[in-house]
Short mmCIF file of C-alpha atoms and ligand atoms in Angstrom, two decimals:
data_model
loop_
_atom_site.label_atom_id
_atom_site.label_comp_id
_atom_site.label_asym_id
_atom_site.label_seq_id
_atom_site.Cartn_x
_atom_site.Cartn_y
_atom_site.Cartn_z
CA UNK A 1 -21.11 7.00 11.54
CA UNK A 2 -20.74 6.07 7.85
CA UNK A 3 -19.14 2.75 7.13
CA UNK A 4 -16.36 2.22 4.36
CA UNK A 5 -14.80 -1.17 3.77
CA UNK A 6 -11.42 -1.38 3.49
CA UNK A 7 -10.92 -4.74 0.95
CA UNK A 8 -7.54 -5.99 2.50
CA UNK A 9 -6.50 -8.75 4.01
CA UNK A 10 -3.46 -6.69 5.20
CA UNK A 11 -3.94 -5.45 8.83
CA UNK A 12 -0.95 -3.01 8.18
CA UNK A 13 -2.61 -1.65 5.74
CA UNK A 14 -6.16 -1.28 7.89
CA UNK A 15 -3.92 0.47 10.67
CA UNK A 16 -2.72 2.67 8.52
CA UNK A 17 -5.15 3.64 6.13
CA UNK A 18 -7.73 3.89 9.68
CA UNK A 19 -4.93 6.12 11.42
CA UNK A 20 -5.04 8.48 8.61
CA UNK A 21 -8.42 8.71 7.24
CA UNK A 22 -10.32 8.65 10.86
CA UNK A 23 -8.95 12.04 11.71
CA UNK A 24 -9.99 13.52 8.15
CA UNK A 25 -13.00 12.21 7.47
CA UNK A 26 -15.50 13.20 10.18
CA UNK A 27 -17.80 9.99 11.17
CA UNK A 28 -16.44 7.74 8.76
CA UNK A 29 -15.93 3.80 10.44
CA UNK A 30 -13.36 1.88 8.90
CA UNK A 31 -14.32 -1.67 8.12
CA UNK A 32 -12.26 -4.56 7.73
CA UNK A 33 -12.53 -7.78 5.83
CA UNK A 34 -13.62 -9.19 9.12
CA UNK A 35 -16.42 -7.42 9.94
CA UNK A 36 -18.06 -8.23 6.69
CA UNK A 37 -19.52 -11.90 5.74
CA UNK A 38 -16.75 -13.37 3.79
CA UNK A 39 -17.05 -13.10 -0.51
CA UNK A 40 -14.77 -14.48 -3.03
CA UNK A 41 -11.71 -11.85 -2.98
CA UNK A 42 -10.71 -11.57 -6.72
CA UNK A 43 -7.12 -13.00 -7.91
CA UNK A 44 -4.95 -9.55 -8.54
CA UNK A 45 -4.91 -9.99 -12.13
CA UNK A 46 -4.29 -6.90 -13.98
CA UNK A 47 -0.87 -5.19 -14.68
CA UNK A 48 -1.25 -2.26 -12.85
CA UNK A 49 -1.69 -0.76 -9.41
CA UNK A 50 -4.73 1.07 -10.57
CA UNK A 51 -6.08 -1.72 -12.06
CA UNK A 52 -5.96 -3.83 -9.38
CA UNK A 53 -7.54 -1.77 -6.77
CA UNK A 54 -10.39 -0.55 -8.84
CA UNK A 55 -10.68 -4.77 -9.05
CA UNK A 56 -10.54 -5.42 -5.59
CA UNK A 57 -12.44 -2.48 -4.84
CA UNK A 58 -15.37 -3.21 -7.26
CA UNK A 59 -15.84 -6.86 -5.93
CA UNK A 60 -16.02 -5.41 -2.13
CA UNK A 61 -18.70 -3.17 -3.48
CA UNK A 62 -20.82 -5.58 -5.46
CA UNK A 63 -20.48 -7.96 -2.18
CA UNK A 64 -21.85 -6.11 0.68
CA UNK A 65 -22.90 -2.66 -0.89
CA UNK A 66 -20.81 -1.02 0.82
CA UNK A 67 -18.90 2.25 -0.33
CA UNK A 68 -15.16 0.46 -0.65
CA UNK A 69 -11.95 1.77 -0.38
CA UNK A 70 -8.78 -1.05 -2.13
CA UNK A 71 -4.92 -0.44 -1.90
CA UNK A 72 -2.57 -1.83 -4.76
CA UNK A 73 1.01 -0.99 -3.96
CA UNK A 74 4.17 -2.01 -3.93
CA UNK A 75 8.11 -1.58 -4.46
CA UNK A 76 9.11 -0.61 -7.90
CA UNK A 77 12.86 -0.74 -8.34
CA UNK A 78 14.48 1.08 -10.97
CA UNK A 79 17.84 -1.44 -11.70
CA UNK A 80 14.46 -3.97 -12.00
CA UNK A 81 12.96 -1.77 -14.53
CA UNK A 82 10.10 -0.95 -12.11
CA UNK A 83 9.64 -4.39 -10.73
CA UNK A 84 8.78 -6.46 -8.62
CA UNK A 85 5.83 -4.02 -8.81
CA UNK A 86 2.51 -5.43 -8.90
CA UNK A 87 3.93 -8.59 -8.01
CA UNK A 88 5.56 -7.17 -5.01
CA UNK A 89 3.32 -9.33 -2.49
CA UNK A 90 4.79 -12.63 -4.61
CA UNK A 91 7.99 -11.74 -5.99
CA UNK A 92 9.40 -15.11 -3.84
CA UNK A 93 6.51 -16.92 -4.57
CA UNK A 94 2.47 -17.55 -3.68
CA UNK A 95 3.42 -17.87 -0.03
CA UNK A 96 3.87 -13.74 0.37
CA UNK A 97 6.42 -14.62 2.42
CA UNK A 98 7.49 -10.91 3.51
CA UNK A 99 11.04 -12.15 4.74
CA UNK A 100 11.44 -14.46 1.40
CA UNK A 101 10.57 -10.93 -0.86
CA UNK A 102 13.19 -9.05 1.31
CA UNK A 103 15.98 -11.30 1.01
CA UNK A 104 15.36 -11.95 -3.00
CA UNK A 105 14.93 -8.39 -3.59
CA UNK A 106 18.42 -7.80 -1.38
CA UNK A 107 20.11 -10.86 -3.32
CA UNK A 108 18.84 -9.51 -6.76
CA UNK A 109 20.52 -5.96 -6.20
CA UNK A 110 23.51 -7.39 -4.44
CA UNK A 111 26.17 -5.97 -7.20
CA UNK A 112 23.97 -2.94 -7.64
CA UNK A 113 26.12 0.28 -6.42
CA UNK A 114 24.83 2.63 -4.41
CA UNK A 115 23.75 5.33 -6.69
CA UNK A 116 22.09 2.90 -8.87
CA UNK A 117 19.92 1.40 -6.19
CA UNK A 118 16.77 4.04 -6.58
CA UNK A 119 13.87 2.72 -6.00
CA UNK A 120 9.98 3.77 -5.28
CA UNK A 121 6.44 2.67 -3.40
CA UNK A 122 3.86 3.33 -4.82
CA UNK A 123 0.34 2.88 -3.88
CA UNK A 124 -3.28 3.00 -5.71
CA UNK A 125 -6.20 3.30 -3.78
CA UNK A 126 -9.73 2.59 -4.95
CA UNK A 127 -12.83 4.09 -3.97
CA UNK A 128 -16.17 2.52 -5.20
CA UNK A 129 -20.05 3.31 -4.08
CA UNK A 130 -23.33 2.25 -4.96
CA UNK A 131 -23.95 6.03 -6.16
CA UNK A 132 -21.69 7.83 -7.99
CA UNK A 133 -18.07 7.35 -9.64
CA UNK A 134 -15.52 5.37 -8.92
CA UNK A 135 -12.65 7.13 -8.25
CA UNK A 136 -8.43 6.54 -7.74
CA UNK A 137 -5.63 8.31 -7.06
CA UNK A 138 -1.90 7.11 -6.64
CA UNK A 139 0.49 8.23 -4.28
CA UNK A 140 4.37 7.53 -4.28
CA UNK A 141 7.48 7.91 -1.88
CA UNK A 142 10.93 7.97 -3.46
CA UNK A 143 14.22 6.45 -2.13
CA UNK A 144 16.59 3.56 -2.44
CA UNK A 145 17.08 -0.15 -1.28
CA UNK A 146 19.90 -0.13 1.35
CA UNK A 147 21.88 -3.42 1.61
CA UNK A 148 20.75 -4.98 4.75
CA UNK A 149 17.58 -5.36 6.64
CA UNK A 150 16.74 -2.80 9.35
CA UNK A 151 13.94 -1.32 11.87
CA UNK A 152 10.85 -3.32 13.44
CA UNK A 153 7.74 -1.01 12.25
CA UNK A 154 6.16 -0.91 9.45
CA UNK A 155 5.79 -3.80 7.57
CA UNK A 156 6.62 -5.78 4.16
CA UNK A 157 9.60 -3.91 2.36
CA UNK A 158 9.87 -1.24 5.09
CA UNK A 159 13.16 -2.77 6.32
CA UNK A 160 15.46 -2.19 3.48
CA UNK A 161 13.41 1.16 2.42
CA UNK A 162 15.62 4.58 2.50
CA UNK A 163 13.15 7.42 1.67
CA UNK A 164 14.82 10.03 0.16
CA UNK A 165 16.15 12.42 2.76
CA UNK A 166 16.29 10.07 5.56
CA UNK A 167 19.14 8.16 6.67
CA UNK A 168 16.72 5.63 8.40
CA UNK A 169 14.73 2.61 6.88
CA UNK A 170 10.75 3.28 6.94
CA UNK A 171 10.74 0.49 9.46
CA UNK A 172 12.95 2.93 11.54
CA UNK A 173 10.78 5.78 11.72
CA UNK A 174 8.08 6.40 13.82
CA UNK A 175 4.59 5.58 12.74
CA UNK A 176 3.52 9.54 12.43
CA UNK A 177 6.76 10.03 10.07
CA UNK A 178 6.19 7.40 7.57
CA UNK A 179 2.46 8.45 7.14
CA UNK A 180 3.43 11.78 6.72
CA UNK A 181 5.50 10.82 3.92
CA UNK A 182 4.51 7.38 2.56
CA UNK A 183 2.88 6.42 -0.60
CA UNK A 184 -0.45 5.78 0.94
CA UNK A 185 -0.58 8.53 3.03
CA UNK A 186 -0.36 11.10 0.32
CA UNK A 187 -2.70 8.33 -2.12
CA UNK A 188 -5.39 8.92 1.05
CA UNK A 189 -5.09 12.58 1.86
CA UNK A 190 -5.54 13.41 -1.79
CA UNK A 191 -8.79 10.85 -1.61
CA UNK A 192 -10.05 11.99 1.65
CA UNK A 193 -12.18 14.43 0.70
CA UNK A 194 -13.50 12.96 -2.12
CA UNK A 195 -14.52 10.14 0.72
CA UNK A 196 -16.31 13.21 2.94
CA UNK A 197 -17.91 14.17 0.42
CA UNK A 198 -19.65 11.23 -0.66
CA UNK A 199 -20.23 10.43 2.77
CA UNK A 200 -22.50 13.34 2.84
CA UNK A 201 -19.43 14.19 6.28
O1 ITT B 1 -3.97 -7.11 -1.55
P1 ITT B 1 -4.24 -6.81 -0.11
O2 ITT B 1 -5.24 -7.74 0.53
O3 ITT B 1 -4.57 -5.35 0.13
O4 ITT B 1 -2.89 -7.08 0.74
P2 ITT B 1 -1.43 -7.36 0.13
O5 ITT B 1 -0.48 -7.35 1.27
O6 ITT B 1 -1.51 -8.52 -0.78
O7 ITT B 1 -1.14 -6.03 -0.69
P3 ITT B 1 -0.73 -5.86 -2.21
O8 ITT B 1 -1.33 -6.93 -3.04
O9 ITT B 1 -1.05 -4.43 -2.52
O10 ITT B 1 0.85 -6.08 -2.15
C1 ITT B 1 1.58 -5.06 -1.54
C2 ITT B 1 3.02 -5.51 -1.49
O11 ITT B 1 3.84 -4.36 -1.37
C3 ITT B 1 4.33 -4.27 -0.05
N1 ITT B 1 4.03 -2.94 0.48
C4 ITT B 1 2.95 -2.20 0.16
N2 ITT B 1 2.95 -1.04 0.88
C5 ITT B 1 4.04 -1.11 1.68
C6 ITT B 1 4.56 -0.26 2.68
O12 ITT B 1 3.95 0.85 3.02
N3 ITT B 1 5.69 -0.63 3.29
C7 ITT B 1 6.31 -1.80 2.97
N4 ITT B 1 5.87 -2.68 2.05
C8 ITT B 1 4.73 -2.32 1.42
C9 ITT B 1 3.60 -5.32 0.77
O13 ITT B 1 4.44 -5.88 1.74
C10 ITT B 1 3.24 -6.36 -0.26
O14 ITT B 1 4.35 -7.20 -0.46
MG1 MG B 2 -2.66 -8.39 -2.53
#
């Protein structure tokens, strides 16, 4: 098996970025933040996506040494001009209060009509190693920000996420349809073999 570290402290994001990697990438082993001794996790500084997973990708790396995989994504709304963005995990404040974000975001487009209220996720994901380049690719999943909250899966922003042809939230579908469409799964499809191939798999 070759072990990648996945430098989140989401477990959503683990699940999902395990679920759709394992089958891809022959013998590669997920890691978490758990199974490694714990290192000062960087503050998410930098302005962009990109930026901040080559950031929290690169301290994973010079950590443990271990070829390191980091996700920077969020909700980018287009009546927000883009935002919240990078700040997605905060936009209520330092708790990351998932409910708090969907209820501000809701509140925030609550005069917005309906064909104004476009909106996309978009992810960045990071891979570092010890020998070669680092490399990242984005991936992003269009739709719109319906006016309630609905559906129990996913996680974060899921439950007021419409992607574009669906007349369900992305906490409404079923865990095979958002990968097939979300943000990260086409950020980690593109990366996969980029992954295999460094993994010698
Ligand atoms: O930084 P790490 O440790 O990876 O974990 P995090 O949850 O802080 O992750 P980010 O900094 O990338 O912030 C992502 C924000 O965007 C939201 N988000 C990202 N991907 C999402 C998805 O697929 N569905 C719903 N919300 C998502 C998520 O809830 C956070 O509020
Ligand atoms: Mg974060």
């Amino acid at each position: 098996m070759s072990k990648v570290l996945l430098a989140s402290n989401n477990k959503k994001k683990l699940e999902e970025l395990r679920r759709i990697l394992t089958p891809i990438v022959p013998g590669i082993e997920v890691l978490g933040l758990g199974d490694v001794p714990p290192y000062d996790e960087p503050a998410e500084t930098e302005p962009t996506f990109e930026g901040n997973a080559l950031l929290k990708a690169r301290a994973a790396l010079e950590a443990t040494g271990l070829p390191s995989i980091a996700d920077d994504s969020g909700i980018c709304v287009d009546a927000l001009n883009g935002m919240p963005g990078v700040l997605s995990a905060r936009w209520s404040g330092p708790a990351k209060d998932n409910h708090a974000n969907n209820l501000l975001l809701l509140g925030q487009l609550a005069d917005v009509p309906d064909e104004r209220r476009g909106a996309s996720f978009v992810a960045a994901v990071a891979f570092v190693r010890p020998d070669g380049p680092d490399e990242i690719v984005l991936g992003e999943m269009r739709g719109s920000v319906i006016h309630e909250l609905r559906g129990t899966g996913g996680f974060g922003y899921d439950v007021l996420f419409q992607a574009e042809g669906y007349d369900r939230t992305t906490a409404e579908l079923s865990i095979e349809e958002k990968d097939a469409i979300s943000h990260r799964g086409k950020a980690l499809r593109e990366l996969a073999p980029i992954v295999a191939k460094a993994l010698g798999s």
